[in-house]
Amino acid sequence: LKILFSSRIEAPERWLPLLQSLLPEDEFVLEGGNDIDVAIVASPHPGVLKRLGNAKLIQSLWMGVERLLEDPDLPRNVPLARLVDPGMTAAMTETVLAHTLDWHRRLYRYREQQKTRTWKRFRQYMASDHTVGILGMGALGTAASRPLLDLGFKVVGWSRRAKTVEGVACYTDLHEVLLRSDVVVCLLPLTAQTQGVLNLENLKKIREGGGVINCARGPHVVRDDLIAVLDSGHLAHAWLDVFDKEPLPEDDPLWTHPKVSVTPHAAALTEPRTAVVEIAKNIEAVRRGERPPHLVDFQAGY
Ligand SMILES: NC(=O)c1ccc[n+]([C@@H]2O[C@H](COP(=O)([O-])OP(=O)(O)OC[C@H]3O[C@@H](n4cnc5c(N)ncnc54)[C@H](OP(=O)(O)O)[C@@H]3O)[C@@H](O)[C@H]2O)c1
């Protein structure tokens, strides 16, 4: 197969040697015409997508594909696969666990107290006293739910279609999830339906003293509504990894808000060592004439 690698962000030298070792009989190119069989892309170079009408597969290097779907040059007749990378999934699980425990153990408050040399203990809770609401029970949300359940947290989840995940109370009605949640973790894809989902009305439904963890995409959260809910004292803290504009502009009030922890879209990075194995499996499926898993549903937008 002729396999094109095109990215303005991911360096080919990080990926190609690993891919070539798993797919030794295939030809890898960095530029190509209409004869490409498989294209591996992440922010591809301009003009690349337009020439992929004859390809058998476009493989994204990222889990979120909203930017590719927005591109009018993306051929809609070619299957588009998201990358579901075990290394990235593990990283996201760790991040969700870290922020949830930061909230549950009130560590963010002790860090604040240290600034004023304040020695004051807060009430202790057991994990089973708290419910974590996961918005988006997909690959990442489902993986993150497991260690939370193992620690004893109650977990409720929101998905578009009805779902069964062991130990998790799953709902398709967001209202039901938010009303039960002490801390809400957003792991949704960004679509027309999910944009702005964490707005004033919905944020107020989260239990008092709760927290918000957004590791999905910035526009899921309405920034000024979140600030209002934090300032009102209804929610205690927000952990934000993603923003409407990235890098987060220097003058953005989120940088200095005392109830906000900012990370630079680092919740989970693609891990080439594990990702290439999944990409190679997808390419082998194409070689056998099969459809690889995790294909994007163009209608649903993710
Ligand atoms: N910050 C970071 O570093 C980072 C890293 C990786 C990924 N991400 C983000 O995480 C997102 C999720 O990734 P994933 O691999 O877990 O995606 P996924 O497997 O496609 O799961 C998405 C989940 O969201 C649900 N959903 C979608 N639209 C919905 C709606 N309108 N109402 C209710 N639920 C809805 C889906 O419901 P169904 O189960 O019914 O389909 C599914 O459960 C990615 O799209 C990406 O933006 C962020």
mmCIF file of C-alpha atoms and ligand atoms in Angstrom:
data_model
loop_
_atom_site.group_PDB
_atom_site.id
_atom_site.type_symbol
_atom_site.label_atom_id
_atom_site.label_comp_id
_atom_site.label_asym_id
_atom_site.label_seq_id
_atom_site.Cartn_x
_atom_site.Cartn_y
_atom_site.Cartn_z
ATOM 1 C CA LEU A 1 0.000 0.000 0.000
ATOM 2 C CA LYS A 2 1.063 3.584 -0.583
ATOM 3 C CA ILE A 3 0.740 5.412 2.710
ATOM 4 C CA LEU A 4 0.920 9.187 3.010
ATOM 5 C CA PHE A 5 1.913 10.875 6.276
ATOM 6 C CA SER A 6 0.914 14.522 6.441
ATOM 7 C CA SER A 7 0.976 16.766 9.490
ATOM 8 C CA ARG A 8 1.905 20.336 10.221
ATOM 9 C CA ILE A 9 2.251 19.447 13.900
ATOM 10 C CA GLU A 10 3.437 15.869 14.288
ATOM 11 C CA ALA A 11 7.042 15.299 13.149
ATOM 12 C CA PRO A 12 7.292 12.430 10.620
ATOM 13 C CA GLU A 13 10.634 11.317 12.094
ATOM 14 C CA ARG A 14 8.810 10.446 15.326
ATOM 15 C CA TRP A 15 6.295 8.265 13.512
ATOM 16 C CA LEU A 16 7.692 6.827 10.286
ATOM 17 C CA PRO A 17 10.422 4.545 11.709
ATOM 18 C CA LEU A 18 7.884 2.983 14.097
ATOM 19 C CA LEU A 19 5.264 2.596 11.357
ATOM 20 C CA GLN A 20 7.772 1.183 8.875
ATOM 21 C CA SER A 21 8.905 -1.428 11.378
ATOM 22 C CA LEU A 22 5.311 -2.682 11.723
ATOM 23 C CA LEU A 23 4.414 -2.372 8.036
ATOM 24 C CA PRO A 24 7.682 -3.256 6.256
ATOM 25 C CA GLU A 25 6.132 -4.052 2.872
ATOM 26 C CA ASP A 26 4.327 -0.731 2.518
ATOM 27 C CA GLU A 27 5.605 2.456 0.905
ATOM 28 C CA PHE A 28 5.531 5.590 3.060
ATOM 29 C CA VAL A 29 5.532 9.025 1.425
ATOM 30 C CA LEU A 30 5.288 12.599 2.696
ATOM 31 C CA GLU A 31 3.661 13.958 -0.464
ATOM 32 C CA GLY A 32 1.425 12.259 -2.956
ATOM 33 C CA GLY A 33 -1.128 12.587 -5.703
ATOM 34 C CA ASN A 34 -4.343 10.683 -6.354
ATOM 35 C CA ASP A 35 -2.689 7.274 -5.870
ATOM 36 C CA ILE A 36 -2.578 7.229 -2.065
ATOM 37 C CA ASP A 37 -4.176 4.162 -0.425
ATOM 38 C CA VAL A 38 -4.051 5.301 3.189
ATOM 39 C CA ALA A 39 -3.426 8.798 4.551
ATOM 40 C CA ILE A 40 -2.294 9.314 8.143
ATOM 41 C CA VAL A 41 -3.087 12.917 9.059
ATOM 42 C CA ALA A 42 -3.114 15.457 11.872
ATOM 43 C CA SER A 43 -3.561 19.035 10.645
ATOM 44 C CA PRO A 44 -2.502 17.908 7.149
ATOM 45 C CA HIS A 45 -0.632 20.235 4.802
ATOM 46 C CA PRO A 46 -2.881 22.448 2.631
ATOM 47 C CA GLY A 47 -4.272 20.744 -0.463
ATOM 48 C CA VAL A 48 -3.627 17.205 0.803
ATOM 49 C CA LEU A 49 -7.206 16.232 1.716
ATOM 50 C CA LYS A 50 -8.541 17.275 -1.696
ATOM 51 C CA ARG A 51 -6.418 14.623 -3.408
ATOM 52 C CA LEU A 52 -7.572 11.728 -1.218
ATOM 53 C CA GLY A 53 -10.830 10.905 -3.032
ATOM 54 C CA ASN A 54 -9.486 7.475 -4.112
ATOM 55 C CA ALA A 55 -8.008 6.519 -0.742
ATOM 56 C CA LYS A 56 -9.289 3.495 1.177
ATOM 57 C CA LEU A 57 -8.775 5.087 4.586
ATOM 58 C CA ILE A 58 -7.934 8.407 6.190
ATOM 59 C CA GLN A 59 -6.449 7.748 9.622
ATOM 60 C CA SER A 60 -6.431 10.661 12.065
ATOM 61 C CA LEU A 61 -3.532 10.849 14.516
ATOM 62 C CA TRP A 62 -5.847 12.404 17.072
ATOM 63 C CA MET A 63 -8.913 11.192 18.935
ATOM 64 C CA GLY A 64 -10.876 14.398 18.250
ATOM 65 C CA VAL A 65 -11.664 14.919 14.572
ATOM 66 C CA GLU A 66 -13.773 18.090 14.619
ATOM 67 C CA ARG A 67 -11.127 20.125 12.760
ATOM 68 C CA LEU A 68 -10.915 17.540 9.959
ATOM 69 C CA LEU A 69 -14.709 17.389 9.699
ATOM 70 C CA GLU A 70 -14.886 21.186 9.346
ATOM 71 C CA ASP A 71 -12.540 21.075 6.353
ATOM 72 C CA PRO A 72 -14.540 21.329 3.101
ATOM 73 C CA ASP A 73 -11.745 19.431 1.302
ATOM 74 C CA LEU A 74 -12.244 16.262 3.367
ATOM 75 C CA PRO A 75 -13.607 13.596 0.969
ATOM 76 C CA ARG A 76 -16.834 12.249 2.501
ATOM 77 C CA ASN A 77 -16.685 9.025 0.476
ATOM 78 C CA VAL A 78 -13.492 7.832 2.209
ATOM 79 C CA PRO A 79 -13.742 6.161 5.647
ATOM 80 C CA LEU A 80 -12.181 8.336 8.364
ATOM 81 C CA ALA A 81 -10.805 6.575 11.444
ATOM 82 C CA ARG A 82 -10.234 8.280 14.784
ATOM 83 C CA LEU A 83 -7.163 7.203 16.668
ATOM 84 C CA VAL A 84 -8.073 5.273 19.781
ATOM 85 C CA ASP A 85 -4.642 5.027 21.351
ATOM 86 C CA PRO A 86 -4.162 2.940 24.518
ATOM 87 C CA GLY A 87 -1.279 5.178 25.670
ATOM 88 C CA MET A 88 -3.373 8.300 25.334
ATOM 89 C CA THR A 89 -6.368 6.633 26.934
ATOM 90 C CA ALA A 90 -4.230 5.616 29.934
ATOM 91 C CA ALA A 91 -2.896 9.177 30.197
ATOM 92 C CA MET A 92 -6.427 10.600 30.172
ATOM 93 C CA THR A 93 -7.532 8.137 32.842
ATOM 94 C CA GLU A 94 -4.617 9.259 35.029
ATOM 95 C CA THR A 95 -5.463 12.938 34.510
ATOM 96 C CA VAL A 96 -9.144 12.444 35.349
ATOM 97 C CA LEU A 97 -8.195 10.484 38.441
ATOM 98 C CA ALA A 98 -5.661 13.137 39.529
ATOM 99 C CA HIS A 99 -8.160 16.017 39.214
ATOM 100 C CA THR A 100 -10.998 14.057 40.806
ATOM 101 C CA LEU A 101 -8.787 13.213 43.778
ATOM 102 C CA ASP A 102 -7.555 16.823 43.942
ATOM 103 C CA TRP A 103 -11.192 17.814 44.440
ATOM 104 C CA HIS A 104 -12.186 14.894 46.666
ATOM 105 C CA ARG A 105 -9.161 15.285 48.998
ATOM 106 C CA ARG A 106 -9.422 19.124 48.852
ATOM 107 C CA LEU A 107 -5.763 19.322 47.825
ATOM 108 C CA TYR A 108 -6.436 22.462 45.748
ATOM 109 C CA ARG A 109 -7.583 24.163 48.953
ATOM 110 C CA TYR A 110 -4.507 23.076 50.915
ATOM 111 C CA ARG A 111 -2.274 24.478 48.142
ATOM 112 C CA GLU A 112 -4.145 27.764 48.476
ATOM 113 C CA GLN A 113 -3.789 27.713 52.291
ATOM 114 C CA GLN A 114 -0.055 27.149 52.047
ATOM 115 C CA LYS A 115 0.278 30.606 50.470
ATOM 116 C CA THR A 116 -0.872 32.123 53.779
ATOM 117 C CA ARG A 117 0.716 29.482 56.070
ATOM 118 C CA THR A 118 -2.759 28.438 57.153
ATOM 119 C CA TRP A 119 -3.013 25.174 59.118
ATOM 120 C CA LYS A 120 -6.636 24.144 58.801
ATOM 121 C CA ARG A 121 -8.088 20.707 58.090
ATOM 122 C CA PHE A 122 -11.233 20.118 56.093
ATOM 123 C CA ARG A 123 -13.782 17.433 56.719
ATOM 124 C CA GLN A 124 -12.848 14.047 55.284
ATOM 125 C CA TYR A 125 -15.134 12.223 52.871
ATOM 126 C CA MET A 126 -15.079 8.658 51.662
ATOM 127 C CA ALA A 127 -15.031 8.043 47.917
ATOM 128 C CA SER A 128 -18.451 6.417 48.269
ATOM 129 C CA ASP A 129 -19.820 9.769 49.532
ATOM 130 C CA HIS A 130 -19.184 11.295 46.115
ATOM 131 C CA THR A 131 -20.559 10.840 42.623
ATOM 132 C CA VAL A 132 -18.523 11.573 39.521
ATOM 133 C CA GLY A 133 -20.540 12.445 36.412
ATOM 134 C CA ILE A 134 -18.822 11.626 33.145
ATOM 135 C CA LEU A 135 -20.146 13.455 30.088
ATOM 136 C CA GLY A 136 -19.238 11.226 27.144
ATOM 137 C CA MET A 137 -19.114 7.517 27.940
ATOM 138 C CA GLY A 138 -16.975 6.688 24.899
ATOM 139 C CA ALA A 139 -13.462 5.265 24.731
ATOM 140 C CA LEU A 140 -12.049 7.818 27.193
ATOM 141 C CA GLY A 141 -15.036 8.176 29.511
ATOM 142 C CA THR A 142 -15.477 4.429 29.889
ATOM 143 C CA ALA A 143 -11.770 3.901 30.617
ATOM 144 C CA ALA A 144 -11.733 6.722 33.191
ATOM 145 C CA SER A 145 -14.760 5.278 34.981
ATOM 146 C CA ARG A 146 -12.953 2.053 35.969
ATOM 147 C CA PRO A 147 -10.377 3.283 38.514
ATOM 148 C CA LEU A 148 -12.952 5.705 39.926
ATOM 149 C CA LEU A 149 -15.266 2.756 40.574
ATOM 150 C CA ASP A 150 -12.363 0.742 41.984
ATOM 151 C CA LEU A 151 -11.694 3.516 44.510
ATOM 152 C CA GLY A 152 -15.332 3.446 45.542
ATOM 153 C CA PHE A 153 -16.744 6.541 43.823
ATOM 154 C CA LYS A 154 -20.230 6.371 42.406
ATOM 155 C CA VAL A 155 -20.130 7.059 38.678
ATOM 156 C CA VAL A 156 -22.915 8.321 36.427
ATOM 157 C CA GLY A 157 -22.420 8.725 32.694
ATOM 158 C CA TRP A 158 -24.008 10.557 29.782
ATOM 159 C CA SER A 159 -24.033 9.298 26.221
ATOM 160 C CA ARG A 160 -26.089 10.015 23.115
ATOM 161 C CA ARG A 161 -27.347 6.452 22.768
ATOM 162 C CA ALA A 162 -28.452 4.230 25.636
ATOM 163 C CA LYS A 163 -25.489 2.334 27.067
ATOM 164 C CA THR A 164 -24.550 -0.323 29.565
ATOM 165 C CA VAL A 165 -21.215 0.033 31.356
ATOM 166 C CA GLU A 166 -20.636 -2.174 34.368
ATOM 167 C CA GLY A 167 -20.908 -0.235 37.612
ATOM 168 C CA VAL A 168 -21.897 3.033 35.922
ATOM 169 C CA ALA A 169 -25.424 4.465 36.008
ATOM 170 C CA CYS A 170 -25.811 5.505 32.371
ATOM 171 C CA TYR A 171 -28.290 8.116 31.140
ATOM 172 C CA THR A 172 -29.100 9.758 27.854
ATOM 173 C CA ASP A 173 -30.717 12.651 29.736
ATOM 174 C CA LEU A 174 -28.074 15.165 30.813
ATOM 175 C CA HIS A 175 -30.285 16.576 33.542
ATOM 176 C CA GLU A 176 -30.329 13.197 35.326
ATOM 177 C CA VAL A 177 -26.526 13.056 35.290
ATOM 178 C CA LEU A 178 -25.877 16.608 36.462
ATOM 179 C CA LEU A 179 -28.337 16.452 39.350
ATOM 180 C CA ARG A 180 -26.518 13.392 40.728
ATOM 181 C CA SER A 181 -22.967 14.700 40.181
ATOM 182 C CA ASP A 182 -20.569 16.226 42.699
ATOM 183 C CA VAL A 183 -17.863 16.552 40.117
ATOM 184 C CA VAL A 184 -18.407 16.566 36.369
ATOM 185 C CA VAL A 185 -15.809 15.351 33.883
ATOM 186 C CA CYS A 186 -16.274 16.410 30.264
ATOM 187 C CA LEU A 187 -14.985 13.866 27.739
ATOM 188 C CA LEU A 188 -17.353 14.636 24.863
ATOM 189 C CA PRO A 189 -16.489 15.120 21.217
ATOM 190 C CA LEU A 190 -17.105 18.678 20.024
ATOM 191 C CA THR A 191 -20.209 18.717 17.826
ATOM 192 C CA ALA A 192 -23.058 21.156 17.176
ATOM 193 C CA GLN A 193 -24.998 19.292 19.899
ATOM 194 C CA THR A 194 -22.284 19.344 22.578
ATOM 195 C CA GLN A 195 -20.912 22.865 22.106
ATOM 196 C CA GLY A 196 -21.748 25.041 25.121
ATOM 197 C CA VAL A 197 -23.199 22.108 27.061
ATOM 198 C CA LEU A 198 -21.640 23.352 30.289
ATOM 199 C CA ASN A 199 -23.604 26.617 30.362
ATOM 200 C CA LEU A 200 -25.063 28.494 33.336
ATOM 201 C CA GLU A 201 -28.261 26.454 33.516
ATOM 202 C CA ASN A 202 -26.423 23.126 33.420
ATOM 203 C CA LEU A 203 -23.525 24.141 35.666
ATOM 204 C CA LYS A 204 -26.019 25.160 38.355
ATOM 205 C CA LYS A 205 -27.457 21.628 38.333
ATOM 206 C CA ILE A 206 -24.174 20.152 39.596
ATOM 207 C CA ARG A 207 -24.290 19.636 43.373
ATOM 208 C CA GLU A 208 -23.177 22.518 45.542
ATOM 209 C CA GLY A 209 -19.453 22.574 46.340
ATOM 210 C CA GLY A 210 -18.740 20.461 43.274
ATOM 211 C CA GLY A 211 -16.155 20.735 40.561
ATOM 212 C CA VAL A 212 -15.799 20.694 36.787
ATOM 213 C CA ILE A 213 -13.026 18.938 34.887
ATOM 214 C CA ASN A 214 -12.891 19.745 31.176
ATOM 215 C CA CYS A 215 -10.493 17.535 29.259
ATOM 216 C CA ALA A 216 -12.460 17.510 25.988
ATOM 217 C CA ARG A 217 -12.592 20.775 24.018
ATOM 218 C CA GLY A 218 -12.769 24.409 25.154
ATOM 219 C CA PRO A 219 -16.144 25.296 23.575
ATOM 220 C CA HIS A 220 -17.927 22.652 25.672
ATOM 221 C CA VAL A 221 -17.734 25.150 28.545
ATOM 222 C CA VAL A 222 -19.239 28.646 28.391
ATOM 223 C CA ARG A 223 -16.364 30.467 30.077
ATOM 224 C CA ASP A 224 -18.264 33.420 31.560
ATOM 225 C CA ASP A 225 -21.007 31.118 32.868
ATOM 226 C CA LEU A 226 -18.393 28.955 34.571
ATOM 227 C CA ILE A 227 -16.748 32.008 36.157
ATOM 228 C CA ALA A 228 -20.177 33.172 37.383
ATOM 229 C CA VAL A 229 -20.927 29.791 38.978
ATOM 230 C CA LEU A 230 -17.498 29.675 40.648
ATOM 231 C CA ASP A 231 -17.785 33.289 41.871
ATOM 232 C CA SER A 232 -21.259 32.622 43.273
ATOM 233 C CA GLY A 233 -19.711 29.861 45.421
ATOM 234 C CA HIS A 234 -21.973 27.167 43.960
ATOM 235 C CA LEU A 235 -19.027 25.286 42.459
ATOM 236 C CA ALA A 236 -15.721 25.011 44.297
ATOM 237 C CA HIS A 237 -13.161 24.606 41.545
ATOM 238 C CA ALA A 238 -12.625 23.927 37.835
ATOM 239 C CA TRP A 239 -9.777 22.051 36.170
ATOM 240 C CA LEU A 240 -9.509 23.210 32.570
ATOM 241 C CA ASP A 241 -7.179 21.639 30.028
ATOM 242 C CA VAL A 242 -8.781 22.996 26.853
ATOM 243 C CA PHE A 243 -9.925 26.453 25.802
ATOM 244 C CA ASP A 244 -11.810 28.320 23.082
ATOM 245 C CA LYS A 245 -8.529 29.813 21.969
ATOM 246 C CA GLU A 246 -5.256 27.922 22.454
ATOM 247 C CA PRO A 247 -2.738 28.856 23.712
ATOM 248 C CA LEU A 248 -4.976 30.542 26.290
ATOM 249 C CA PRO A 249 -4.436 34.302 25.709
ATOM 250 C CA GLU A 250 -2.317 36.016 28.363
ATOM 251 C CA ASP A 251 -5.141 38.373 29.348
ATOM 252 C CA ASP A 252 -7.736 35.632 29.799
ATOM 253 C CA PRO A 253 -9.277 35.836 33.287
ATOM 254 C CA LEU A 254 -9.044 32.049 33.667
ATOM 255 C CA TRP A 255 -5.253 32.296 34.120
ATOM 256 C CA THR A 256 -5.583 34.133 37.429
ATOM 257 C CA HIS A 257 -8.950 32.947 38.717
ATOM 258 C CA PRO A 258 -8.352 31.500 42.209
ATOM 259 C CA LYS A 259 -10.829 28.683 41.617
ATOM 260 C CA VAL A 260 -9.427 27.564 38.275
ATOM 261 C CA SER A 261 -6.516 25.223 37.543
ATOM 262 C CA VAL A 262 -5.185 25.566 34.000
ATOM 263 C CA THR A 263 -3.186 22.981 32.059
ATOM 264 C CA PRO A 264 -1.990 23.545 28.458
ATOM 265 C CA HIS A 265 -4.056 20.929 26.553
ATOM 266 C CA ALA A 266 -1.870 18.286 28.117
ATOM 267 C CA ALA A 267 -4.464 15.969 29.676
ATOM 268 C CA ALA A 268 -3.470 13.200 27.272
ATOM 269 C CA LEU A 269 -1.060 13.313 24.387
ATOM 270 C CA THR A 270 -0.874 10.832 21.541
ATOM 271 C CA GLU A 271 1.722 8.212 22.435
ATOM 272 C CA PRO A 272 3.394 7.042 19.205
ATOM 273 C CA ARG A 273 4.708 3.817 20.830
ATOM 274 C CA THR A 274 1.171 2.532 21.407
ATOM 275 C CA ALA A 275 -0.629 4.479 18.675
ATOM 276 C CA VAL A 276 1.336 2.908 15.806
ATOM 277 C CA VAL A 277 0.131 -0.556 16.829
ATOM 278 C CA GLU A 278 -3.492 0.597 16.439
ATOM 279 C CA ILE A 279 -2.734 2.350 13.146
ATOM 280 C CA ALA A 280 -1.015 -0.778 11.805
ATOM 281 C CA LYS A 281 -4.049 -2.899 12.801
ATOM 282 C CA ASN A 282 -6.321 -0.495 10.914
ATOM 283 C CA ILE A 283 -4.096 -0.649 7.841
ATOM 284 C CA GLU A 284 -4.047 -4.462 7.976
ATOM 285 C CA ALA A 285 -7.863 -4.374 8.085
ATOM 286 C CA VAL A 286 -7.851 -2.208 4.936
ATOM 287 C CA ARG A 287 -5.465 -4.680 3.267
ATOM 288 C CA ARG A 288 -7.938 -7.504 3.994
ATOM 289 C CA GLY A 289 -10.762 -5.386 2.568
ATOM 290 C CA GLU A 290 -12.379 -4.947 6.005
ATOM 291 C CA ARG A 291 -13.615 -1.799 7.738
ATOM 292 C CA PRO A 292 -11.407 -0.798 10.664
ATOM 293 C CA PRO A 293 -13.018 0.060 14.017
ATOM 294 C CA HIS A 294 -13.634 3.609 15.324
ATOM 295 C CA LEU A 295 -14.750 5.024 11.995
ATOM 296 C CA VAL A 296 -16.232 8.509 12.238
ATOM 297 C CA ASP A 297 -19.988 8.779 11.733
ATOM 298 C CA PHE A 298 -20.177 11.827 9.442
ATOM 299 C CA GLN A 299 -23.846 12.315 10.307
ATOM 300 C CA ALA A 300 -23.266 12.360 14.081
ATOM 301 C CA GLY A 301 -20.101 14.470 13.686
ATOM 302 C CA TYR A 302 -17.734 12.261 15.722
HETATM 303 N N1 LIG B 1 -7.560 17.221 26.231
HETATM 304 C C1 LIG B 1 -6.957 16.236 25.623
HETATM 305 O O1 LIG B 1 -5.741 16.094 25.766
HETATM 306 C C2 LIG B 1 -7.747 15.255 24.789
HETATM 307 C C3 LIG B 1 -7.128 14.068 24.374
HETATM 308 C C4 LIG B 1 -7.865 13.132 23.643
HETATM 309 C C5 LIG B 1 -9.192 13.369 23.334
HETATM 310 N N2 LIG B 1 -9.781 14.537 23.759
HETATM 311 C C6 LIG B 1 -11.213 14.793 23.451
HETATM 312 O O2 LIG B 1 -11.992 13.741 24.012
HETATM 313 C C7 LIG B 1 -13.091 13.505 23.128
HETATM 314 C C8 LIG B 1 -13.724 12.156 23.418
HETATM 315 O O3 LIG B 1 -12.889 11.111 22.931
HETATM 316 P P1 LIG B 1 -13.384 9.583 22.884
HETATM 317 O O4 LIG B 1 -12.339 8.838 22.149
HETATM 318 O O5 LIG B 1 -13.796 9.108 24.229
HETATM 319 O O6 LIG B 1 -14.690 9.739 21.965
HETATM 320 P P2 LIG B 1 -15.814 8.635 21.666
HETATM 321 O O7 LIG B 1 -15.299 7.264 21.932
HETATM 322 O O8 LIG B 1 -16.357 8.958 20.311
HETATM 323 O O9 LIG B 1 -16.929 8.935 22.781
HETATM 324 C C9 LIG B 1 -17.728 10.064 22.752
HETATM 325 C C10 LIG B 1 -18.828 9.908 23.770
HETATM 326 O O10 LIG B 1 -19.610 11.113 23.792
HETATM 327 C C11 LIG B 1 -20.983 10.774 23.625
HETATM 328 N N3 LIG B 1 -21.707 11.844 22.922
HETATM 329 C C12 LIG B 1 -21.436 12.367 21.701
HETATM 330 N N4 LIG B 1 -22.384 13.288 21.372
HETATM 331 C C13 LIG B 1 -23.253 13.322 22.409
HETATM 332 C C14 LIG B 1 -24.450 14.029 22.657
HETATM 333 N N5 LIG B 1 -24.943 14.913 21.758
HETATM 334 N N6 LIG B 1 -25.109 13.793 23.799
HETATM 335 C C15 LIG B 1 -24.647 12.895 24.713
HETATM 336 N N7 LIG B 1 -23.507 12.175 24.527
HETATM 337 C C16 LIG B 1 -22.831 12.389 23.397
HETATM 338 C C17 LIG B 1 -20.960 9.514 22.795
HETATM 339 O O11 LIG B 1 -22.216 8.862 22.896
HETATM 340 P P3 LIG B 1 -22.455 7.420 22.180
HETATM 341 O O12 LIG B 1 -21.746 6.418 23.083
HETATM 342 O O13 LIG B 1 -23.923 7.259 22.200
HETATM 343 O O14 LIG B 1 -21.829 7.526 20.822
HETATM 344 C C18 LIG B 1 -19.798 8.769 23.439
HETATM 345 O O15 LIG B 1 -20.221 8.111 24.606
HETATM 346 C C19 LIG B 1 -12.459 13.653 21.755
HETATM 347 O O16 LIG B 1 -13.437 13.958 20.792
HETATM 348 C C20 LIG B 1 -11.486 14.793 21.960
HETATM 349 O O17 LIG B 1 -12.086 16.016 21.614
HETATM 350 C C21 LIG B 1 -9.090 15.465 24.477
#
